[in-house]
PDB file of C-alpha atoms in Angstrom:
ATOM      1  CA  LYS A1218      72.479   3.259  10.361  1.00 68.00           C
ATOM      2  CA  MET A1219      75.750   3.182   8.397  1.00 70.00           C
ATOM      3  CA  HIS A1220      73.898   3.670   5.126  1.00 66.00           C
ATOM      4  CA  ASP A1221      71.932   6.609   6.550  1.00 71.00           C
ATOM      5  CA  ALA A1222      75.154   8.111   7.956  1.00 72.00           C
ATOM      6  CA  GLY A1223      76.851   7.781   4.527  1.00 71.00           C
ATOM      7  CA  ILE A1224      79.633   5.473   5.742  1.00 75.00           C
ATOM      8  CA  TRP A1225      78.587   2.438   3.827  1.00 72.00           C
ATOM      9  CA  ARG A1226      76.066   2.313   0.950  1.00 75.00           C
ATOM     10  CA  SER A1227      73.587  -0.544   0.708  1.00 77.00           C
ATOM     11  CA  ALA A1228      72.543  -1.367  -2.854  1.00 82.00           C
ATOM     12  CA  GLU A1229      69.179  -2.595  -1.721  1.00 85.00           C
ATOM     13  CA  LEU A1230      68.429   0.568   0.286  1.00 79.00           C
ATOM     14  CA  GLU A1231      69.595   2.739  -2.626  1.00 82.00           C
ATOM     15  CA  GLN A1232      67.190   0.906  -4.911  1.00 89.00           C
ATOM     16  CA  PHE A1233      64.358   1.583  -2.422  1.00 86.00           C
ATOM     17  CA  GLU A1234      65.333   5.261  -2.289  1.00 86.00           C
ATOM     18  CA  GLN A1235      65.244   5.468  -6.099  1.00 90.00           C
ATOM     19  CA  GLN A1236      61.835   3.816  -6.180  1.00 92.00           C
ATOM     20  CA  GLU A1237      60.639   6.261  -3.537  1.00 91.00           C
ATOM     21  CA  ALA A1238      61.966   9.232  -5.543  1.00 91.00           C
ATOM     22  CA  GLN A1239      60.288   7.901  -8.709  1.00 91.00           C
ATOM     23  CA  ALA A1240      57.020   7.384  -6.842  1.00 90.00           C
ATOM     24  CA  ARG A1241      57.232  10.954  -5.493  1.00 89.00           C
ATOM     25  CA  GLN A1242      57.811  12.318  -8.992  1.00 90.00           C
ATOM     26  CA  LYS A1243      54.904  10.318 -10.356  1.00 88.00           C
ATOM     27  CA  LEU A1244      52.691  11.513  -7.485  1.00 83.00           C
ATOM     28  CA  GLU A1245      53.680  15.121  -8.157  1.00 86.00           C
ATOM     29  CA  SER A1246      52.993  14.699 -11.872  1.00 88.00           C
ATOM     30  CA  LEU A1247      49.573  13.117 -11.126  1.00 86.00           C
ATOM     31  CA  ASN A1248      48.610  15.674  -8.480  1.00 86.00           C
ATOM     32  CA  PRO A1249      47.303  18.288 -10.987  1.00 88.00           C
ATOM     33  CA  GLN A1250      45.216  15.568 -12.659  1.00 89.00           C
ATOM     34  CA  VAL A1251      43.758  14.548  -9.272  1.00 87.00           C
ATOM     35  CA  LEU A1252      42.918  18.166  -8.453  1.00 90.00           C
ATOM     36  CA  ARG A1253      41.353  18.614 -11.915  1.00 92.00           C
ATOM     37  CA  ALA A1254      39.280  15.431 -11.434  1.00 92.00           C
ATOM     38  CA  GLN A1255      38.145  16.588  -7.976  1.00 93.00           C
ATOM     39  CA  HIS A1256      37.114  19.952  -9.435  1.00 95.00           C
ATOM     40  CA  GLN A1257      35.234  18.253 -12.280  1.00 95.00           C
ATOM     41  CA  GLU A1258      33.449  16.006  -9.759  1.00 95.00           C
ATOM     42  CA  LYS A1259      32.443  19.063  -7.704  1.00 96.00           C
ATOM     43  CA  VAL A1260      31.126  20.852 -10.801  1.00 95.00           C
ATOM     44  CA  ALA A1261      29.213  17.757 -11.925  1.00 95.00           C
ATOM     45  CA  ARG A1262      27.632  17.387  -8.465  1.00 95.00           C
ATOM     46  CA  GLU A1263      26.544  21.054  -8.462  1.00 95.00           C
ATOM     47  CA  ILE A1264      25.044  20.693 -11.944  1.00 94.00           C
ATOM     48  CA  ALA A1265      23.231  17.524 -10.881  1.00 93.00           C
ATOM     49  CA  ARG A1266      21.893  19.245  -7.734  1.00 93.00           C
ATOM     50  CA  GLY A1267      20.699  22.180  -9.827  1.00 92.00           C
ATOM     51  CA  ASN A1268      18.983  19.851 -12.292  1.00 92.00           C
ATOM     52  CA  VAL A1269      17.308  17.920  -9.471  1.00 91.00           C
ATOM     53  CA  ARG A1270      16.121  21.169  -7.848  1.00 90.00           C
ATOM     54  CA  TRP A1271      14.815  22.423 -11.183  1.00 92.00           C
ATOM     55  CA  GLU A1272      13.015  19.143 -11.894  1.00 92.00           C
ATOM     56  CA  GLN A1273      11.578  18.936  -8.378  1.00 92.00           C
ATOM     57  CA  ALA A1274      10.467  22.583  -8.225  1.00 92.00           C
ATOM     58  CA  PRO A1275       6.943  21.979  -9.622  1.00 93.00           C
ATOM     59  CA  ALA A1276       6.420  19.029  -7.282  1.00 93.00           C
ATOM     60  CA  LEU A1277       7.703  21.004  -4.283  1.00 92.00           C
ATOM     61  CA  ASP A1278       5.444  23.923  -5.230  1.00 94.00           C
ATOM     62  CA  LYS A1279       2.480  21.562  -5.413  1.00 95.00           C
ATOM     63  CA  VAL A1280       3.376  20.065  -2.009  1.00 94.00           C
ATOM     64  CA  ALA A1281       3.586  23.570  -0.511  1.00 95.00           C
ATOM     65  CA  GLU A1282       0.221  24.457  -2.059  1.00 96.00           C
ATOM     66  CA  LEU A1283      -1.384  21.280  -0.704  1.00 96.00           C
ATOM     67  CA  GLU A1284       0.082  21.918   2.751  1.00 97.00           C
ATOM     68  CA  HIS A1285      -1.362  25.451   2.658  1.00 96.00           C
ATOM     69  CA  ILE A1286      -4.772  24.093   1.650  1.00 97.00           C
ATOM     70  CA  GLU A1287      -4.618  21.494   4.428  1.00 97.00           C
ATOM     71  CA  GLN A1288      -3.710  24.131   7.028  1.00 97.00           C
ATOM     72  CA  LYS A1289      -6.551  26.328   5.815  1.00 97.00           C
ATOM     73  CA  LYS A1290      -8.981  23.414   6.004  1.00 97.00           C
ATOM     74  CA  MET A1291      -7.808  22.520   9.513  1.00 97.00           C
ATOM     75  CA  ALA A1292      -8.261  26.145  10.615  1.00 97.00           C
ATOM     76  CA  GLN A1293     -11.792  26.127   9.202  1.00 95.00           C
ATOM     77  CA  GLU A1294     -12.553  22.866  11.006  1.00 96.00           C
ATOM     78  CA  ARG A1295     -11.205  24.294  14.283  1.00 96.00           C
ATOM     79  CA  ALA A1296     -13.329  27.409  13.812  1.00 93.00           C
ATOM     80  CA  ALA A1297     -16.400  25.284  13.065  1.00 92.00           C
ATOM     81  CA  ARG A1298     -15.766  23.135  16.167  1.00 94.00           C
ATOM     82  CA  ALA A1299     -15.306  26.247  18.296  1.00 93.00           C
ATOM     83  CA  LYS A1300     -18.543  27.692  16.916  1.00 92.00           C
ATOM     84  CA  ASP A1301     -20.384  24.416  17.561  1.00 93.00           C
ATOM     85  CA  GLN A1302     -19.015  24.360  21.117  1.00 94.00           C
ATOM     86  CA  ALA A1303     -20.106  27.959  21.678  1.00 93.00           C
ATOM     87  CA  ILE A1304     -23.580  27.142  20.364  1.00 93.00           C
ATOM     88  CA  GLY A1305     -23.717  24.032  22.567  1.00 94.00           C
ATOM     89  CA  LYS A1306     -22.726  26.070  25.626  1.00 95.00           C
ATOM     90  CA  VAL A1307     -25.333  28.758  24.885  1.00 94.00           C
ATOM     91  CA  LEU A1308     -28.024  26.132  24.348  1.00 94.00           C
ATOM     92  CA  ALA A1309     -27.062  24.423  27.610  1.00 94.00           C
ATOM     93  CA  ASP A1310     -27.247  27.762  29.422  1.00 94.00           C
ATOM     94  CA  PHE A1311     -30.612  28.465  27.795  1.00 93.00           C
ATOM     95  CA  LYS A1312     -31.915  25.065  28.841  1.00 94.00           C
ATOM     96  CA  THR A1313     -30.575  25.537  32.381  1.00 94.00           C
ATOM     97  CA  ASN A1314     -32.312  28.904  32.641  1.00 94.00           C
ATOM     98  CA  ALA A1315     -35.522  27.362  31.290  1.00 93.00           C
ATOM     99  CA  ILE A1316     -35.389  24.565  33.874  1.00 94.00           C
ATOM    100  CA  GLN A1317     -34.660  27.044  36.648  1.00 94.00           C
ATOM    101  CA  ARG A1318     -37.587  29.207  35.522  1.00 93.00           C
ATOM    102  CA  GLU A1319     -39.885  26.190  35.268  1.00 92.00           C
ATOM    103  CA  THR A1320     -38.983  25.056  38.783  1.00 92.00           C
ATOM    104  CA  LYS A1321     -38.968  28.656  40.090  1.00 90.00           C
ATOM    105  CA  SER A1322     -35.435  28.209  41.427  1.00 89.00           C
ATOM    106  CA  LEU A1323     -33.828  30.959  43.472  1.00 88.00           C
ATOM    107  CA  GLY A1324     -33.844  34.153  41.477  1.00 88.00           C
ATOM    108  CA  PHE A1325     -36.152  32.775  38.756  1.00 90.00           C
ATOM    109  CA  GLY A1326     -39.527  33.580  40.292  1.00 90.00           C
ATOM    110  CA  ASP A1327     -41.663  36.349  38.818  1.00 89.00           C
ATOM    111  CA  ALA A1328     -39.915  38.924  40.995  1.00 89.00           C
ATOM    112  CA  GLY A1329     -36.509  37.179  40.950  1.00 88.00           C
ATOM    113  CA  GLN A1330     -33.460  39.270  40.206  1.00 90.00           C
ATOM    114  CA  ARG A1331     -31.870  36.684  37.920  1.00 91.00           C
ATOM    115  CA  TRP A1332     -35.081  36.282  35.947  1.00 92.00           C
ATOM    116  CA  ASN A1333     -35.614  40.029  35.643  1.00 91.00           C
ATOM    117  CA  ALA A1334     -31.955  40.572  34.685  1.00 91.00           C
ATOM    118  CA  LEU A1335     -32.515  38.561  31.502  1.00 92.00           C
ATOM    119  CA  PRO A1336     -33.515  40.621  28.464  1.00 92.00           C
ATOM    120  CA  GLU A1337     -37.222  40.493  27.596  1.00 92.00           C
ATOM    121  CA  PRO A1338     -36.777  38.546  24.294  1.00 92.00           C
ATOM    122  CA  ILE A1339     -34.854  35.812  26.119  1.00 92.00           C
ATOM    123  CA  ARG A1340     -37.479  35.628  28.877  1.00 92.00           C
ATOM    124  CA  GLN A1341     -40.182  35.263  26.204  1.00 93.00           C
ATOM    125  CA  SER A1342     -38.158  32.548  24.468  1.00 93.00           C
ATOM    126  CA  ILE A1343     -37.718  30.684  27.747  1.00 93.00           C
ATOM    127  CA  GLU A1344     -41.454  30.955  28.526  1.00 93.00           C
ATOM    128  CA  GLY A1345     -42.250  29.698  25.021  1.00 93.00           C
ATOM    129  CA  TYR A1346     -39.787  26.847  25.410  1.00 93.00           C
ATOM    130  CA  ASN A1347     -41.269  25.861  28.783  1.00 93.00           C
ATOM    131  CA  ALA A1348     -44.772  25.927  27.284  1.00 94.00           C
ATOM    132  CA  LEU A1349     -43.758  23.166  24.838  1.00 92.00           C
ATOM    133  CA  GLY A1350     -44.177  19.500  25.617  1.00 89.00           C
ATOM    134  CA  LYS A1351     -41.151  17.470  26.678  1.00 85.00           C
ATOM    135  CA  GLU A1352     -40.707  15.949  23.190  1.00 86.00           C
ATOM    136  CA  ALA A1353     -40.970  19.279  21.368  1.00 93.00           C
ATOM    137  CA  ARG A1354     -38.331  20.920  23.554  1.00 92.00           C
ATOM    138  CA  GLN A1355     -35.451  18.996  21.994  1.00 91.00           C
ATOM    139  CA  LEU A1356     -36.662  19.936  18.511  1.00 92.00           C
ATOM    140  CA  ALA A1357     -36.945  23.555  19.621  1.00 93.00           C
ATOM    141  CA  LEU A1358     -33.339  23.488  20.917  1.00 92.00           C
ATOM    142  CA  GLU A1359     -32.148  21.990  17.630  1.00 91.00           C
ATOM    143  CA  LYS A1360     -34.041  24.659  15.705  1.00 92.00           C
ATOM    144  CA  ILE A1361     -32.527  27.416  17.863  1.00 91.00           C
ATOM    145  CA  GLY A1362     -29.060  25.882  17.369  1.00 92.00           C
ATOM    146  CA  ALA A1363     -29.544  25.738  13.590  1.00 91.00           C
ATOM    147  CA  SER A1364     -30.621  29.377  13.494  1.00 91.00           C
ATOM    148  CA  LEU A1365     -27.605  30.390  15.592  1.00 90.00           C
ATOM    149  CA  LYS A1366     -25.179  28.630  13.226  1.00 89.00           C
ATOM    150  CA  GLY A1367     -26.111  30.952  10.407  1.00 85.00           C
ATOM    151  CA  ASN A1368     -26.314  34.096  12.522  1.00 89.00           C
ATOM    152  CA  PRO A1369     -23.248  34.880  14.634  1.00 88.00           C
ATOM    153  CA  LYS A1370     -24.754  38.153  15.869  1.00 91.00           C
ATOM    154  CA  ALA A1371     -27.801  36.330  17.241  1.00 89.00           C
ATOM    155  CA  LEU A1372     -25.458  33.877  18.979  1.00 89.00           C
ATOM    156  CA  GLU A1373     -23.553  36.767  20.541  1.00 90.00           C
ATOM    157  CA  ARG A1374     -26.763  38.522  21.658  1.00 90.00           C
ATOM    158  CA  LEU A1375     -28.142  35.331  23.227  1.00 90.00           C
ATOM    159  CA  GLU A1376     -24.812  34.621  24.905  1.00 90.00           C
ATOM    160  CA  GLN A1377     -24.616  38.144  26.320  1.00 91.00           C
ATOM    161  CA  GLY A1378     -28.259  38.094  27.407  1.00 88.00           C
ATOM    162  CA  LEU A1379     -27.828  34.819  29.280  1.00 89.00           C
ATOM    163  CA  ALA A1380     -24.633  36.168  30.840  1.00 90.00           C
ATOM    164  CA  GLN A1381     -26.600  39.113  32.258  1.00 84.00           C
ATOM    165  CA  GLY A1382     -28.622  36.756  34.407  1.00 76.00           C
ATOM    166  CA  LYS A1383     -25.474  35.027  35.623  1.00 78.00           C
ATOM    167  CA  SER A1384     -23.641  38.229  36.477  1.00 69.00           C
ATOM    168  CA  ASN A1385     -26.662  39.405  38.437  1.00 54.00           C
ATOM    169  CA  ASP A1386     -26.418  36.575  40.967  1.00 50.00           C
ATOM    170  CA  ARG A1387     -22.729  37.305  41.496  1.00 48.00           C
ATOM    171  CA  ASP A1388     -23.353  41.022  41.991  1.00 44.00           C
ATOM    172  CA  ARG A1389     -26.449  40.972  44.201  1.00 46.00           C
ATOM    173  CA  GLY A1390     -27.004  37.438  45.399  1.00 48.00           C
ATOM    174  CA  PHE A1391     -30.089  35.249  44.982  1.00 45.00           C
ATOM    175  CA  GLU A1392     -33.609  36.360  45.603  1.00 43.00           C
ATOM    176  CA  ARG A1393     -36.890  34.445  45.295  1.00 40.00           C
TER     177      ARG A1393
END
């Protein structure tokens, strides 16, 4: 406390103060070099990042292209599955109508409203299907399904035609 107050000077504390002053001077003289080194490091990092980006650009472009191709392929597969499901549903409806016609279920007799609501080509197809033997029916369904795969308009017409018979029973009720 006496040294700090200036009453009595300690040689040892004065030596420490001199060392501290020298260390501060050295730090101040080195500070611009440290700042220059930090700036050089920052510049070198930016150059390295730029070089890495430049070198990786073709690979990243290829990855983006492959991802686009994969997404396109997945969309095509989804569309194909949806189309197959739509064809399967139409074929199931066709088969259901054929069974109902064969068994003369409600609305599927000769004077039935559901039967008469179906378009004539569909009624003829159902009659032709029912005229086949049990083994030939599955082949006929497969053949119909194959023809529908290549003809979306035919699928839509068959779907709409079968829907006419279904909407009829909701609108007017069943009739034998």
